Short mmCIF file of C-alpha atoms in Angstrom, two decimals:
data_model
loop_
_atom_site.label_atom_id
_atom_site.label_comp_id
_atom_site.label_asym_id
_atom_site.label_seq_id
_atom_site.Cartn_x
_atom_site.Cartn_y
_atom_site.Cartn_z
CA MET A 424 -55.49 35.58 189.33
CA LEU A 425 -58.04 32.91 190.29
CA ALA A 426 -57.74 31.31 186.90
CA THR A 427 -57.68 27.60 187.77
CA MET A 428 -61.04 26.03 188.50
CA ALA A 429 -61.93 22.60 189.88
CA ALA A 430 -63.69 20.27 187.46
CA GLY A 431 -67.46 20.42 187.61
CA LEU A 432 -67.64 23.96 189.06
CA LEU A 433 -69.45 25.47 186.04
CA ALA A 434 -72.38 23.67 184.46
CA THR A 435 -73.41 23.69 180.79
CA PRO A 436 -77.14 24.08 180.02
CA ALA A 437 -77.42 20.31 179.74
CA ALA A 438 -75.69 19.86 183.05
CA ALA A 439 -77.91 22.53 184.59
CA ALA A 440 -80.95 20.62 183.40
CA THR A 441 -79.60 17.48 184.97
CA GLY A 442 -78.96 19.35 188.19
CA SER A 443 -82.55 20.59 188.14
CA ALA A 444 -83.77 17.03 187.75
CA GLN A 445 -81.79 16.08 190.85
CA ALA A 446 -83.01 18.97 192.99
CA GLY A 447 -84.37 16.52 195.50
CA LYS A 448 -80.87 15.65 196.67
CA THR A 449 -79.61 17.28 199.85
CA ALA A 450 -77.06 20.05 199.61
CA SER A 451 -74.67 18.09 201.83
CA SER A 452 -74.12 15.52 199.00
CA ALA A 453 -72.25 18.12 196.86
CA LYS A 454 -68.56 18.91 197.38
CA PRO A 455 -67.51 22.55 197.94
CA ALA A 456 -66.26 24.47 194.92
CA VAL A 457 -62.52 25.32 194.98
CA PHE A 458 -60.36 27.86 193.09
CA ALA A 459 -56.54 28.02 193.17
CA GLY A 460 -55.08 31.36 192.03
CA THR A 461 -51.85 31.71 190.07
CA PRO A 462 -49.10 32.52 192.57
CA LYS A 463 -47.64 36.03 192.82
CA VAL A 464 -43.86 36.24 193.12
CA SER A 465 -41.96 38.81 195.23
CA PHE A 466 -38.24 39.17 195.94
CA SER A 467 -36.14 40.52 198.80
CA GLY A 468 -32.51 41.67 198.51
CA GLU A 469 -30.54 44.11 196.42
CA LYS A 470 -29.98 43.88 192.72
CA GLY A 471 -27.31 41.35 191.85
CA GLU A 472 -26.72 40.27 195.44
CA CYS A 473 -27.32 36.78 196.80
CA PRO A 474 -28.84 35.16 198.75
CA VAL A 475 -32.28 36.19 197.45
CA ARG A 476 -35.49 35.34 199.28
CA VAL A 477 -38.39 34.58 196.93
CA THR A 478 -41.95 34.60 198.31
CA PHE A 479 -44.90 33.00 196.55
CA SER A 480 -48.45 33.88 197.54
CA SER A 481 -51.71 32.57 196.16
CA LYS A 482 -55.37 32.77 197.01
CA ILE A 483 -57.53 29.75 197.65
CA LYS A 484 -61.22 30.43 197.24
CA VAL A 485 -63.67 27.95 198.73
CA LYS A 486 -67.44 27.93 198.46
CA ALA A 487 -68.60 25.66 201.30
CA VAL A 488 -72.22 24.51 201.17
CA LYS A 489 -72.63 23.31 204.74
CA GLY A 490 -70.77 23.44 208.03
CA LYS A 491 -66.99 23.58 208.31
CA THR A 492 -64.66 22.50 205.51
CA VAL A 493 -61.01 21.41 205.88
CA VAL A 494 -58.83 22.57 202.99
CA ALA A 495 -55.56 20.72 202.28
CA TYR A 496 -52.94 22.11 199.90
CA ARG A 497 -49.26 21.98 198.94
CA TRP A 498 -46.77 23.79 196.74
CA LEU A 499 -45.38 22.26 193.55
CA HIS A 500 -41.78 23.18 192.64
CA GLY A 501 -40.13 23.29 189.24
CA ASP A 502 -37.49 20.73 190.26
CA GLY A 503 -40.20 18.11 190.78
CA SER A 504 -40.33 18.34 194.56
CA LYS A 505 -43.42 19.13 196.62
CA SER A 506 -43.91 20.88 199.94
CA LYS A 507 -45.51 19.24 202.96
CA VAL A 508 -49.29 19.16 202.93
CA LYS A 509 -50.85 21.95 205.01
CA THR A 510 -54.47 22.50 206.06
CA PHE A 511 -56.84 25.19 207.27
CA THR A 512 -60.56 25.24 208.05
CA VAL A 513 -63.27 27.53 206.69
CA GLY A 514 -66.94 27.90 207.54
CA LYS A 515 -70.06 27.97 205.43
CA GLY A 516 -70.20 30.37 202.51
CA VAL A 517 -67.55 31.77 200.13
CA LYS A 518 -64.16 32.14 201.78
CA SER A 519 -60.89 33.42 200.32
CA VAL A 520 -57.60 32.58 202.06
CA THR A 521 -54.12 33.70 201.03
CA VAL A 522 -51.33 31.16 201.53
CA LYS A 523 -47.59 31.79 201.18
CA GLU A 524 -44.28 29.98 200.88
CA SER A 525 -40.78 31.49 200.88
CA THR A 526 -37.51 30.04 199.61
CA THR A 527 -34.00 31.46 199.83
CA PHE A 528 -31.65 30.97 196.84
CA LYS A 529 -27.88 31.38 197.13
CA GLY A 530 -27.09 31.19 193.44
CA ASP A 531 -28.47 31.67 189.93
CA VAL A 532 -31.69 29.81 189.32
CA LYS A 533 -34.66 29.66 186.96
CA GLY A 534 -37.83 27.91 187.95
CA TRP A 535 -41.51 27.97 188.62
CA GLN A 536 -43.94 27.30 191.44
CA ALA A 537 -47.62 26.36 191.52
CA LEU A 538 -50.27 25.78 194.17
CA GLN A 539 -52.18 22.50 194.36
CA VAL A 540 -55.35 22.06 196.43
CA LEU A 541 -55.88 18.39 197.44
CA SER A 542 -59.21 18.54 199.29
CA PRO A 543 -62.14 18.98 199.51
CA ARG A 544 -61.66 18.97 195.71
CA LYS A 545 -58.51 18.92 193.61
CA ALA A 546 -57.43 22.11 191.84
CA THR A 547 -54.01 23.21 190.58
CA SER A 548 -53.07 26.78 189.73
CA LYS A 549 -51.09 27.97 186.74
CA LYS A 550 -47.32 28.11 187.17
CA ALA A 551 -45.53 31.29 188.15
CA TYR A 552 -42.06 31.46 186.51
CA PHE A 553 -39.13 33.40 187.99
CA LYS A 554 -35.44 34.04 187.53
CA VAL A 555 -32.75 34.86 190.11
CA SER A 556 -29.28 36.08 189.11
CA CYS A 557 -26.29 36.89 191.29
CA GLU A 558 -24.42 38.57 188.42
CA GLY A 559 -25.86 42.08 188.73
CA GLU A 560 -29.29 41.39 187.21
CA LYS A 561 -32.46 42.13 189.08
CA PRO A 562 -34.61 39.12 190.09
CA GLU A 563 -37.66 38.99 187.87
CA VAL A 564 -40.87 37.18 187.13
CA VAL A 565 -40.62 35.43 183.77
CA GLU A 566 -43.74 35.54 181.63
CA PRO A 567 -44.73 32.27 179.96
CA GLU A 568 -44.12 33.63 176.46
CA LYS A 569 -40.50 34.33 177.36
CA ARG A 570 -39.66 30.73 178.14
CA HIS A 571 -39.13 27.72 175.86
CA TRP A 572 -40.92 24.41 176.32
CA HIS A 573 -38.51 21.59 177.00
CA VAL A 574 -38.57 17.88 177.77
CA ASP A 575 -36.08 15.58 179.52
CA ALA A 576 -35.84 11.82 179.88
CA ASP A 577 -33.91 9.43 182.06
CA ALA A 578 -34.05 5.65 182.39
CA TRP A 579 -33.05 2.73 184.59
CA VAL A 580 -33.69 -1.01 184.69
CA ASP A 581 -35.15 -3.52 187.17
CA GLU A 582 -33.98 -7.08 186.48
CA GLY A 583 -35.86 -10.25 187.50
CA ARG A 584 -36.21 -13.93 186.67
CA CYS A 585 -35.69 -14.22 182.91
CA GLU A 586 -37.08 -10.71 182.43
CA ALA A 587 -36.20 -7.06 182.90
CA THR A 588 -38.39 -3.98 183.28
CA LEU A 589 -37.17 -0.78 181.62
CA ILE A 590 -38.34 2.27 183.59
CA GLY A 591 -38.23 5.73 182.11
CA ARG A 592 -39.18 9.15 183.45
CA ILE A 593 -40.33 11.92 181.13
CA SER A 594 -40.20 15.47 182.54
CA VAL A 595 -41.71 18.53 180.83
CA SER A 596 -41.74 22.26 181.56
CA SER A 597 -45.51 22.45 180.96
CA PRO A 598 -48.25 19.89 180.28
CA ARG A 599 -48.23 18.34 176.84
CA TRP A 600 -48.68 15.12 174.92
CA VAL A 601 -45.30 13.44 174.44
CA HIS A 602 -44.47 10.79 171.82
CA TYR A 603 -41.71 8.38 172.81
CA ARG A 604 -40.14 5.04 171.89
CA TRP A 605 -37.95 2.42 173.54
CA VAL A 606 -34.81 1.33 171.73
CA VAL A 607 -33.18 -1.97 172.82
CA ASN A 608 -29.84 -3.00 171.34
CA GLY A 609 -30.42 -0.55 168.45
CA HIS A 610 -33.94 -1.80 167.62
CA VAL A 611 -37.21 0.04 168.33
CA VAL A 612 -39.29 -2.29 170.49
CA GLU A 613 -42.19 -0.02 171.50
CA ARG A 614 -43.80 3.31 170.53
CA ASP A 615 -46.45 5.19 172.50
CA SER A 616 -47.81 8.61 173.48
CA VAL A 617 -48.69 9.89 176.97
CA LYS A 618 -49.94 13.13 178.45
CA VAL A 619 -47.29 14.52 180.82
CA TYR A 620 -48.03 17.29 183.31
CA ASP A 621 -44.80 17.59 185.33
CA SER A 622 -43.21 14.17 185.06
CA ARG A 623 -44.43 10.68 184.32
CA LYS A 624 -42.98 7.19 184.36
CA VAL A 625 -43.23 4.84 181.38
CA TYR A 626 -42.32 1.15 181.27
CA HIS A 627 -41.31 -1.61 178.89
CA LYS A 628 -40.85 -5.26 179.89
CA ILE A 629 -38.31 -7.52 178.18
CA ARG A 630 -39.12 -11.24 178.31
CA PRO A 631 -36.57 -13.16 176.24
CA HIS A 632 -36.67 -16.93 175.69
CA LYS A 633 -33.02 -17.22 176.69
CA SER A 634 -30.39 -15.22 178.54
CA LEU A 635 -29.85 -11.76 177.07
CA ARG A 636 -27.64 -8.75 177.71
CA GLY A 637 -27.48 -5.33 176.08
CA TRP A 638 -28.53 -1.70 176.44
CA ALA A 639 -31.68 0.41 176.19
CA VAL A 640 -32.54 4.08 175.61
CA LEU A 641 -35.78 6.03 176.04
CA GLU A 642 -36.13 8.44 173.09
CA ILE A 643 -38.56 11.37 172.98
CA VAL A 644 -39.61 11.88 169.35
CA GLY A 645 -42.17 14.68 169.69
CA PRO A 646 -42.98 17.52 169.97
CA ARG A 647 -39.24 17.92 170.69
CA HIS A 648 -36.45 15.37 170.54
CA ALA A 649 -34.66 14.16 173.66
CA GLU A 650 -32.86 11.04 174.71
CA SER A 651 -32.30 9.41 178.08
CA ASN A 652 -29.10 7.98 179.42
CA ARG A 653 -28.14 4.54 178.06
CA VAL A 654 -28.80 1.75 180.58
CA GLY A 655 -27.22 -1.69 180.41
CA PHE A 656 -28.97 -4.89 181.43
CA LYS A 657 -28.16 -8.57 181.83
CA ILE A 658 -30.99 -11.09 181.92
CA TRP A 659 -30.21 -14.58 183.11
CA CYS A 660 -32.68 -17.30 182.07
CA LYS A 661 -32.80 -20.82 183.31
CA ASP A 662 -35.57 -23.37 183.66
CA TRP A 663 -37.42 -22.00 186.68
CA SER A 664 -40.10 -24.69 186.59
CA PRO A 665 -39.73 -27.25 189.40
CA LYS A 666 -38.36 -30.67 188.48
CA VAL A 667 -40.83 -33.44 189.31
CA SER A 668 -39.87 -37.03 190.19
CA ALA A 669 -41.61 -40.10 191.58
CA SER A 670 -40.81 -43.42 193.21
CA VAL A 671 -42.98 -46.35 194.25
CA SER A 672 -42.73 -49.06 196.95
CA ALA A 673 -44.49 -52.43 197.37
CA PRO A 674 -45.97 -53.75 200.63
CA ALA A 675 -44.17 -56.55 202.43
CA ASP A 676 -45.07 -60.11 201.35
CA TYR A 677 -48.10 -61.42 203.24
CA THR A 678 -49.15 -64.92 204.31
CA GLY A 679 -52.39 -65.36 206.16
CA ALA A 680 -56.15 -65.23 205.98
CA CYS A 681 -57.82 -63.70 202.94
CA PRO A 682 -59.34 -61.42 201.74
CA VAL A 683 -56.78 -58.82 202.80
CA GLU A 684 -55.98 -55.23 201.77
CA ARG A 685 -52.37 -54.21 201.12
CA ASN A 686 -51.15 -50.71 200.18
CA PHE A 687 -48.64 -49.75 197.51
CA SER A 688 -47.07 -46.35 198.28
CA GLY A 689 -45.62 -43.73 195.98
CA THR A 690 -43.52 -40.63 196.72
CA LEU A 691 -43.98 -37.51 194.54
CA SER A 692 -41.22 -34.87 194.78
CA VAL A 693 -40.57 -31.38 193.36
CA SER A 694 -37.09 -29.91 193.21
CA HIS A 695 -37.98 -26.53 194.73
CA GLY A 696 -41.01 -24.61 195.90
CA ARG A 697 -44.56 -25.88 195.54
CA GLY A 698 -45.77 -27.47 192.32
CA LYS A 699 -48.78 -29.15 190.79
CA VAL A 700 -48.10 -32.79 189.94
CA THR A 701 -50.28 -34.85 187.60
CA TYR A 702 -49.72 -38.61 187.70
CA ARG A 703 -51.42 -41.97 187.32
CA TRP A 704 -50.96 -45.49 188.65
CA ILE A 705 -50.01 -48.33 186.30
CA ARG A 706 -51.78 -51.35 187.82
CA ASN A 707 -50.66 -54.74 186.54
CA GLY A 708 -49.64 -53.04 183.30
CA VAL A 709 -52.93 -51.15 182.87
CA ALA A 710 -52.90 -47.33 183.16
CA GLY A 711 -55.45 -45.76 185.50
CA ASP A 712 -57.00 -42.29 185.47
CA TRP A 713 -54.87 -39.15 185.78
CA GLU A 714 -54.81 -37.59 189.24
CA THR A 715 -53.56 -34.13 190.26
CA THR A 716 -52.17 -33.01 193.62
CA TYR A 717 -50.11 -30.11 194.94
CA VAL A 718 -46.70 -31.03 196.33
CA HIS A 719 -44.45 -28.94 198.56
CA GLY A 720 -41.14 -30.79 198.71
CA SER A 721 -42.52 -34.33 198.69
CA ARG A 722 -45.79 -36.14 199.26
CA VAL A 723 -46.73 -39.80 199.77
CA VAL A 724 -49.71 -41.25 197.91
CA PHE A 725 -51.22 -44.72 198.30
CA ASP A 726 -52.92 -47.25 196.04
CA PRO A 727 -54.78 -50.14 197.76
CA TRP A 728 -54.66 -53.75 196.60
CA LYS A 729 -57.54 -55.94 197.78
CA ALA A 730 -56.37 -59.55 197.50
CA THR A 731 -59.00 -62.29 197.68
CA GLU A 732 -56.68 -65.13 196.70
CA SER A 733 -52.99 -65.95 196.55
CA GLY A 734 -51.04 -64.08 193.86
CA THR A 735 -48.96 -61.04 192.96
CA ALA A 736 -49.73 -57.47 191.87
CA THR A 737 -47.52 -54.85 190.21
CA ARG A 738 -47.56 -51.08 190.40
CA ALA A 739 -45.72 -48.17 188.79
CA ILE A 740 -46.33 -44.39 188.62
CA GLU A 741 -46.34 -42.41 185.38
CA LEU A 742 -45.86 -38.62 185.47
CA TYR A 743 -47.86 -36.52 182.99
CA ARG A 744 -45.55 -35.64 180.11
CA GLY A 745 -42.75 -37.17 182.14
CA SER A 746 -41.09 -40.42 183.08
CA THR A 747 -42.46 -43.65 184.54
CA THR A 748 -41.02 -45.27 187.65
CA GLY A 749 -39.78 -48.82 187.79
CA THR A 750 -42.36 -51.55 188.48
CA VAL A 751 -42.59 -53.09 191.96
CA THR A 752 -44.34 -56.33 192.92
CA GLY A 753 -46.40 -57.26 195.97
CA LYS A 754 -47.13 -60.89 196.97
CA VAL A 755 -49.99 -62.41 198.97
CA THR A 756 -50.25 -66.06 200.03
CA CYS A 757 -53.69 -66.94 201.28
CA ALA A 758 -53.44 -69.64 203.96
CA ALA A 759 -56.41 -71.76 205.15
CA PRO A 760 -58.39 -70.07 207.91
CA VAL A 761 -56.98 -70.75 211.37
CA THR A 762 -59.25 -72.96 213.50
CA VAL A 763 -59.15 -73.33 217.27
CA SER A 764 -60.17 -76.31 219.39
CA TYR A 765 -60.43 -76.95 223.14
CA SER A 766 -59.78 -80.25 224.98
CA ASN A 767 -58.67 -81.81 228.28
CA LEU A 768 -61.02 -79.61 230.27
CA THR A 769 -60.75 -80.29 234.01
CA ALA A 770 -61.99 -78.44 237.10
CA LYS A 771 -62.45 -78.72 240.88
CA VAL A 772 -64.45 -76.81 243.46
CA GLU A 773 -63.69 -75.46 246.91
CA ALA A 774 -66.27 -74.04 249.30
CA ASN A 775 -66.17 -71.00 251.58
CA CYS A 776 -68.92 -71.70 254.10
CA ALA A 777 -68.61 -68.28 255.71
CA THR A 778 -69.28 -66.40 252.45
CA LYS A 779 -71.39 -69.16 250.92
CA THR A 780 -69.35 -69.10 247.70
CA VAL A 781 -67.68 -71.79 245.60
CA THR A 782 -64.28 -71.27 243.96
CA VAL A 783 -64.00 -73.13 240.68
CA SER A 784 -60.49 -73.70 239.23
CA GLY A 785 -59.42 -75.68 236.24
CA SER A 786 -57.51 -75.83 232.97
CA VAL A 787 -58.12 -76.43 229.27
CA LEU A 788 -55.85 -77.31 226.35
CA VAL A 789 -56.17 -74.75 223.51
CA THR A 790 -54.99 -75.85 220.05
CA ALA A 791 -54.90 -73.84 216.76
CA THR A 792 -54.08 -74.79 213.18
CA GLY A 793 -51.91 -71.66 212.74
CA PRO A 794 -50.43 -68.74 214.59
CA THR A 795 -53.19 -66.67 216.17
CA THR A 796 -54.41 -64.95 219.30
CA VAL A 797 -57.21 -66.79 221.10
CA LYS A 798 -59.71 -65.27 223.52
CA PHE A 799 -62.20 -67.40 225.43
CA THR A 800 -64.41 -67.19 228.53
CA PRO A 801 -64.75 -70.14 231.01
CA ARG A 802 -68.13 -70.38 232.73
CA ALA A 803 -69.28 -72.24 235.88
CA GLY A 804 -72.93 -72.73 236.63
CA GLY A 805 -73.63 -70.43 233.66
CA LYS A 806 -71.67 -67.56 235.26
CA SER A 807 -68.50 -66.05 233.70
CA LEU A 808 -65.15 -66.71 235.32
CA GLY A 809 -63.47 -63.91 233.31
CA GLU A 810 -62.04 -63.70 229.77
CA ARG A 811 -58.70 -65.37 229.04
CA THR A 812 -56.20 -64.57 226.22
CA VAL A 813 -53.49 -66.84 224.84
CA GLU A 814 -50.93 -66.27 222.03
CA LEU A 815 -50.27 -69.30 219.83
CA THR A 816 -47.17 -69.12 217.63
CA ALA A 817 -45.82 -71.24 214.78
CA GLY A 818 -43.52 -73.04 217.21
CA ASN A 819 -46.19 -73.64 219.84
CA LEU A 820 -49.72 -74.09 218.51
CA SER A 821 -51.05 -75.76 221.74
CA LYS A 822 -51.11 -74.36 225.26
CA THR A 823 -52.75 -75.41 228.54
CA VAL A 824 -54.49 -72.43 230.09
CA ASP A 825 -55.43 -72.28 233.77
CA PHE A 826 -58.49 -70.44 235.02
CA SER A 827 -60.39 -69.86 238.27
CA GLY A 828 -63.28 -67.83 239.67
CA SER A 829 -65.97 -67.66 242.33
CA VAL A 830 -69.63 -68.59 242.01
CA GLU A 831 -72.42 -67.68 244.45
CA GLY A 832 -75.94 -68.98 244.95
CA ILE A 833 -75.17 -72.72 245.30
CA ASP A 834 -76.55 -74.80 248.17
CA LEU A 835 -73.38 -76.09 249.80
CA THR A 836 -75.16 -78.22 252.44
CA LYS A 837 -76.13 -80.78 249.84
CA ALA A 838 -74.16 -82.94 247.44
CA GLY A 839 -74.41 -81.90 243.82
CA SER A 840 -72.55 -80.93 240.69
CA ILE A 841 -71.56 -77.79 238.83
CA SER A 842 -71.07 -77.55 235.06
CA VAL A 843 -67.91 -75.87 233.70
CA THR A 844 -67.84 -74.91 230.00
CA VAL A 845 -65.20 -73.45 227.66
CA GLU A 846 -66.34 -72.52 224.13
CA GLY A 847 -68.45 -75.61 223.59
CA GLN A 848 -66.41 -77.96 225.82
CA SER A 849 -68.29 -79.00 228.97
CA TYR A 850 -67.11 -80.67 232.21
CA SER A 851 -69.27 -81.57 235.21
CA VAL A 852 -67.70 -81.37 238.68
CA GLN A 853 -69.35 -83.64 241.25
CA TYR A 854 -69.10 -82.64 244.91
CA GLY A 855 -70.49 -83.88 248.24
CA VAL A 856 -71.70 -81.85 251.24
CA LEU A 857 -69.31 -78.96 251.39
CA CYS A 858 -70.76 -77.08 254.37
CA PRO A 859 -72.71 -78.41 257.38
CA ALA A 860 -76.34 -77.53 257.67
CA PRO A 861 -77.10 -74.88 260.29
CA ALA A 862 -78.26 -76.25 263.69
CA PRO A 863 -82.05 -76.09 264.14
CA GLN A 864 -83.23 -73.49 266.64
CA GLU A 865 -85.46 -74.68 269.54
CA GLU A 866 -88.90 -73.24 269.75
CA LYS A 867 -89.39 -71.04 272.86
CA LYS A 868 -92.13 -71.98 275.35
CA ASP A 869 -94.18 -69.72 277.58
CA GLY A 870 -92.32 -68.94 280.80
CA ASP A 871 -88.87 -69.48 279.25
CA VAL A 872 -86.42 -66.75 279.93
#
């Protein structure tokens, strides 16, 4: 009964020679040998009476080479179903274990059952065929020669974007090569052959160039003829590629100092999803190099314009194998550089005899030839009085700016002058004795207290 053998269990002379050449390998590198015996069938119940309990038993023989081995197996049923996977453990050496499964039938049935070992090595037994009748006949085991080989087919469809996948299942009563073909709307679209053991799925994909509807059948053409159910399909095709568009904008007109850099901006958009966009800038009527970017929704790209003199520049965007945007124009007017001058510088000094510091305060007239922001630093006696900032606008290009600060290290008991400067403008402040000289101390004599 142990007729089914795992692949590689017996070795041909050539294989034996190879095994001899590899004798240096450890025994633990080889998988255990496994046999699955053809199931025995037994029945319970009286003749012609249902329900009938059918028990299947089979022997699993394992030759473990080292340590403990976990054996996993399941039962295969004639209706295509499978039992849950069960396991048991054996030790080193040759072990034989009988496994069983029972099923109760309440009506007439014909079928088969087989045992499949999943690990440590796959092995599947031969099928045991049986017949149960509730019409007065005794349940019996059906020998293989008493049955007829048969094949069945069924089909269904999975529709997608401008395509459909035809799915067929071929079922056989025993393993065999099966020749089949797909027929779509009365035309054979594919022929092939497959080896089928119990059942097997086959596929055919329909990819039309436009919307299509119709029907399909899976036909078995050998060794016996069979035909699946007819399945209808409807394929809807539209242009799934994203629509790409572009727009371009010019920078605001500029008047001021040159050179200056201005940016043209473009917006690339895709109608849905994420797409690759290839485009190029058209600069003053001259096409640039192609550029490629990935766009999800929309994306802004820039093209700089470096203007060194007054003038205009134009830009447009051309899409690869697509349209070109309208042309936009940017304008730059280069004005003469803004110059700044300082005049009417005045200042005065005040002394703090206690701290020995001088406070210098004054003002200066700042004039520019154009709108600008001016920063300058007044100094007194070479020391900074702090930076000043003034904004000059087109309507007011001259402003008088006040300043003040303290200076230390000047002898205030003598008349003198202090120089005040603002960015090249200089003003000298004359002053007299600002603080009295300290009274001289009398020299102590011997005997003075």
